[in-house]
Amino acid sequence: MDAARKGEAALSASNYEEAIQHFTDALKSNPAAVKYYINRATAYQRTQKYQEALVDAEIAVVLAHKRATRELIKDAQFRRAQQLFFLERYADAEYVLEIVRKLDEKEKTLPIWSMKVAKKLQDIPEDDERRKVTVKNVPDVEVPSAPKETATTKRTETPAAAPKPVVPTPANKIKDDWYQSNDTVTVNILAKGAPKDKVTVDFDKDSLSVSFPVEDSSAEYSFNVDPLYAPIDPTQSKFRVTPNKIEITLKKAVQGVKWHKLEGDRTVEATESSKDTIPHHILSGKPAQDSGPAYPTSSKSGVKNWDKLAAEDLDDKDEIEGDETSHFFKKLYSGATSEQQRAMMKSYQESGGTVLSTDWNNVGSKTVVPEPPEGMEARKY
């Protein structure tokens, strides 16, 4: 039990001299404790040492004002007023009791002390010195300062405990995880005690390799991802070693590409601005194929490759040999560009031979509707 608690216990047990000694000891280590001065003033008062009690009460008032604590100010002033009463300074006591009333008019014993002071003032002559107020709200007293530390009083600082050594994670228990942001992928190798100066991390645009020796064993840990889910920028990728893990930050080559796993090619979501630079197999999930363009069609047999049809038709000379119309068509067709040839084949076939167009921009994105001669009707067979 510290000195202050011993003093409170002695005060409660009416051991006032003992309480005075304990609070004196407590004030040596904490000379700005308002409550200690109030309690010692109480003990002095109970032993009829009113002048000593007044000194403590006034110091308590000054300290309480410095702390701006209303409750402590009230308690200190009330104890001060009582000492002034016992010292027969009745006008001063009345003045201080009025301060207490303004701070807390519900103070239980305030009316009793006010009546006691009023009765004393009533019984003394008008010109009595005890009727003069000689005090003010905050007394002019010096407050004891904290004692300077000496070789005997200076506390011995307890040295900080040495950090516990990190036990390396066995190679077969090292785990990894990863997460991503819009422009980076972070890989964590959850290995405690990895030797910082022996960790090797190799970045390539489509692969990652990590290796290091496991301390206190002959094992070598390695972590390899080849290929990565999507390309990275090796120059902007980095890593750091902490006591509990190796943190690797991969800079995405294309911002906005969503990785679904670390390894392999999967369909990913990308921003519109990045689609032109993302490999087709990543966006589509299908391998690239060497095939000609397919264009819209209403054919039930599926999408037609008009480049292929045009090439095949150009080689099929028997089909366009014959009358003058065929020769004209052959001449027109052979002199056309590949785009015009596609337009001619598409418009001719889809319209049932009623439309022949060389404008691919006009017919390439729609189904060509038959336009039979006037007086005739187009029918499907």
mmCIF file with all atom_site columns, N, CA, C and O in Angstrom, residues 255-271:
data_model
loop_
_atom_site.group_PDB
_atom_site.id
_atom_site.type_symbol
_atom_site.label_atom_id
_atom_site.label_alt_id
_atom_site.label_comp_id
_atom_site.label_asym_id
_atom_site.label_entity_id
_atom_site.label_seq_id
_atom_site.pdbx_PDB_ins_code
_atom_site.Cartn_x
_atom_site.Cartn_y
_atom_site.Cartn_z
_atom_site.occupancy
_atom_site.B_iso_or_equiv
_atom_site.pdbx_formal_charge
_atom_site.auth_seq_id
_atom_site.auth_comp_id
_atom_site.auth_asym_id
_atom_site.auth_atom_id
_atom_site.pdbx_PDB_model_num
ATOM 1  N N  . GLN A 1 255 ? -3.186  -1.886  -66.222 1.00 0.00 ? 255 GLN A N  1
ATOM 2  C CA . GLN A 1 255 ? -4.028  -1.542  -65.085 1.00 0.00 ? 255 GLN A CA 1
ATOM 3  C C  . GLN A 1 255 ? -5.481  -1.931  -65.363 1.00 0.00 ? 255 GLN A C  1
ATOM 4  O O  . GLN A 1 255 ? -6.000  -1.723  -66.443 1.00 0.00 ? 255 GLN A O  1
ATOM 5  N N  . GLY A 1 256 ? -6.130  -2.513  -64.361 1.00 0.00 ? 256 GLY A N  1
ATOM 6  C CA . GLY A 1 256 ? -7.542  -2.858  -64.501 1.00 0.00 ? 256 GLY A CA 1
ATOM 7  C C  . GLY A 1 256 ? -7.799  -4.307  -64.814 1.00 0.00 ? 256 GLY A C  1
ATOM 8  O O  . GLY A 1 256 ? -8.938  -4.759  -64.733 1.00 0.00 ? 256 GLY A O  1
ATOM 9  N N  . VAL A 1 257 ? -6.769  -5.068  -65.178 1.00 0.00 ? 257 VAL A N  1
ATOM 10 C CA . VAL A 1 257 ? -6.967  -6.490  -65.463 1.00 0.00 ? 257 VAL A CA 1
ATOM 11 C C  . VAL A 1 257 ? -7.197  -7.229  -64.147 1.00 0.00 ? 257 VAL A C  1
ATOM 12 O O  . VAL A 1 257 ? -6.400  -7.138  -63.232 1.00 0.00 ? 257 VAL A O  1
ATOM 13 N N  . LYS A 1 258 ? -8.290  -7.952  -64.066 1.00 0.00 ? 258 LYS A N  1
ATOM 14 C CA . LYS A 1 258 ? -8.620  -8.678  -62.844 1.00 0.00 ? 258 LYS A CA 1
ATOM 15 C C  . LYS A 1 258 ? -8.059  -10.091 -62.904 1.00 0.00 ? 258 LYS A C  1
ATOM 16 O O  . LYS A 1 258 ? -8.378  -10.857 -63.798 1.00 0.00 ? 258 LYS A O  1
ATOM 17 N N  . TRP A 1 259 ? -7.217  -10.427 -61.933 1.00 0.00 ? 259 TRP A N  1
ATOM 18 C CA . TRP A 1 259 ? -6.639  -11.768 -61.862 1.00 0.00 ? 259 TRP A CA 1
ATOM 19 C C  . TRP A 1 259 ? -7.581  -12.673 -61.069 1.00 0.00 ? 259 TRP A C  1
ATOM 20 O O  . TRP A 1 259 ? -8.027  -12.317 -59.984 1.00 0.00 ? 259 TRP A O  1
ATOM 21 N N  . HIS A 1 260 ? -7.850  -13.861 -61.612 1.00 0.00 ? 260 HIS A N  1
ATOM 22 C CA . HIS A 1 260 ? -8.675  -14.827 -60.900 1.00 0.00 ? 260 HIS A CA 1
ATOM 23 C C  . HIS A 1 260 ? -7.824  -15.862 -60.173 1.00 0.00 ? 260 HIS A C  1
ATOM 24 O O  . HIS A 1 260 ? -8.327  -16.591 -59.324 1.00 0.00 ? 260 HIS A O  1
ATOM 25 N N  . LYS A 1 261 ? -6.569  -15.939 -60.512 1.00 0.00 ? 261 LYS A N  1
ATOM 26 C CA . LYS A 1 261 ? -5.612  -16.794 -59.817 1.00 0.00 ? 261 LYS A CA 1
ATOM 27 C C  . LYS A 1 261 ? -4.222  -16.310 -60.193 1.00 0.00 ? 261 LYS A C  1
ATOM 28 O O  . LYS A 1 261 ? -4.062  -15.432 -61.050 1.00 0.00 ? 261 LYS A O  1
ATOM 29 N N  . LEU A 1 262 ? -3.206  -16.859 -59.552 1.00 0.00 ? 262 LEU A N  1
ATOM 30 C CA . LEU A 1 262 ? -1.846  -16.416 -59.852 1.00 0.00 ? 262 LEU A CA 1
ATOM 31 C C  . LEU A 1 262 ? -1.316  -17.011 -61.147 1.00 0.00 ? 262 LEU A C  1
ATOM 32 O O  . LEU A 1 262 ? -0.570  -16.376 -61.880 1.00 0.00 ? 262 LEU A O  1
ATOM 33 N N  . GLU A 1 263 ? -1.708  -18.233 -61.428 1.00 0.00 ? 263 GLU A N  1
ATOM 34 C CA . GLU A 1 263 ? -1.100  -18.939 -62.544 1.00 0.00 ? 263 GLU A CA 1
ATOM 35 C C  . GLU A 1 263 ? -2.135  -19.301 -63.594 1.00 0.00 ? 263 GLU A C  1
ATOM 36 O O  . GLU A 1 263 ? -3.269  -19.627 -63.274 1.00 0.00 ? 263 GLU A O  1
ATOM 37 N N  . GLY A 1 264 ? -1.741  -19.231 -64.857 1.00 0.00 ? 264 GLY A N  1
ATOM 38 C CA . GLY A 1 264 ? -2.606  -19.692 -65.932 1.00 0.00 ? 264 GLY A CA 1
ATOM 39 C C  . GLY A 1 264 ? -3.367  -18.569 -66.598 1.00 0.00 ? 264 GLY A C  1
ATOM 40 O O  . GLY A 1 264 ? -3.396  -17.438 -66.129 1.00 0.00 ? 264 GLY A O  1
ATOM 41 N N  . ASP A 1 265 ? -3.988  -18.920 -67.745 1.00 0.00 ? 265 ASP A N  1
ATOM 42 C CA . ASP A 1 265 ? -4.765  -17.967 -68.529 1.00 0.00 ? 265 ASP A CA 1
ATOM 43 C C  . ASP A 1 265 ? -6.239  -18.188 -68.261 1.00 0.00 ? 265 ASP A C  1
ATOM 44 O O  . ASP A 1 265 ? -6.752  -19.291 -68.441 1.00 0.00 ? 265 ASP A O  1
ATOM 45 N N  . ARG A 1 266 ? -6.896  -17.142 -67.844 1.00 0.00 ? 266 ARG A N  1
ATOM 46 C CA . ARG A 1 266 ? -8.326  -17.196 -67.591 1.00 0.00 ? 266 ARG A CA 1
ATOM 47 C C  . ARG A 1 266 ? -8.986  -15.962 -68.158 1.00 0.00 ? 266 ARG A C  1
ATOM 48 O O  . ARG A 1 266 ? -8.347  -14.948 -68.401 1.00 0.00 ? 266 ARG A O  1
ATOM 49 N N  . THR A 1 267 ? -10.296 -16.057 -68.352 1.00 0.00 ? 267 THR A N  1
ATOM 50 C CA . THR A 1 267 ? -11.036 -14.882 -68.783 1.00 0.00 ? 267 THR A CA 1
ATOM 51 C C  . THR A 1 267 ? -10.967 -13.839 -67.692 1.00 0.00 ? 267 THR A C  1
ATOM 52 O O  . THR A 1 267 ? -11.197 -14.134 -66.533 1.00 0.00 ? 267 THR A O  1
ATOM 53 N N  . VAL A 1 268 ? -10.628 -12.643 -68.064 1.00 0.00 ? 268 VAL A N  1
ATOM 54 C CA . VAL A 1 268 ? -10.525 -11.569 -67.087 1.00 0.00 ? 268 VAL A CA 1
ATOM 55 C C  . VAL A 1 268 ? -11.343 -10.392 -67.542 1.00 0.00 ? 268 VAL A C  1
ATOM 56 O O  . VAL A 1 268 ? -11.674 -10.244 -68.711 1.00 0.00 ? 268 VAL A O  1
ATOM 57 N N  . GLU A 1 269 ? -11.667 -9.565  -66.564 1.00 0.00 ? 269 GLU A N  1
ATOM 58 C CA . GLU A 1 269 ? -12.390 -8.342  -66.858 1.00 0.00 ? 269 GLU A CA 1
ATOM 59 C C  . GLU A 1 269 ? -11.384 -7.220  -67.009 1.00 0.00 ? 269 GLU A C  1
ATOM 60 O O  . GLU A 1 269 ? -10.418 -7.133  -66.277 1.00 0.00 ? 269 GLU A O  1
ATOM 61 N N  . ALA A 1 270 ? -11.621 -6.340  -67.962 1.00 0.00 ? 270 ALA A N  1
ATOM 62 C CA . ALA A 1 270 ? -10.698 -5.235  -68.171 1.00 0.00 ? 270 ALA A CA 1
ATOM 63 C C  . ALA A 1 270 ? -11.468 -3.987  -68.516 1.00 0.00 ? 270 ALA A C  1
ATOM 64 O O  . ALA A 1 270 ? -12.614 -4.028  -68.937 1.00 0.00 ? 270 ALA A O  1
ATOM 65 N N  . THR A 1 271 ? -10.822 -2.865  -68.318 1.00 0.00 ? 271 THR A N  1
ATOM 66 C CA . THR A 1 271 ? -11.437 -1.604  -68.692 1.00 0.00 ? 271 THR A CA 1
ATOM 67 C C  . THR A 1 271 ? -11.411 -1.468  -70.201 1.00 0.00 ? 271 THR A C  1
ATOM 68 O O  . THR A 1 271 ? -10.620 -2.102  -70.894 1.00 0.00 ? 271 THR A O  1
#
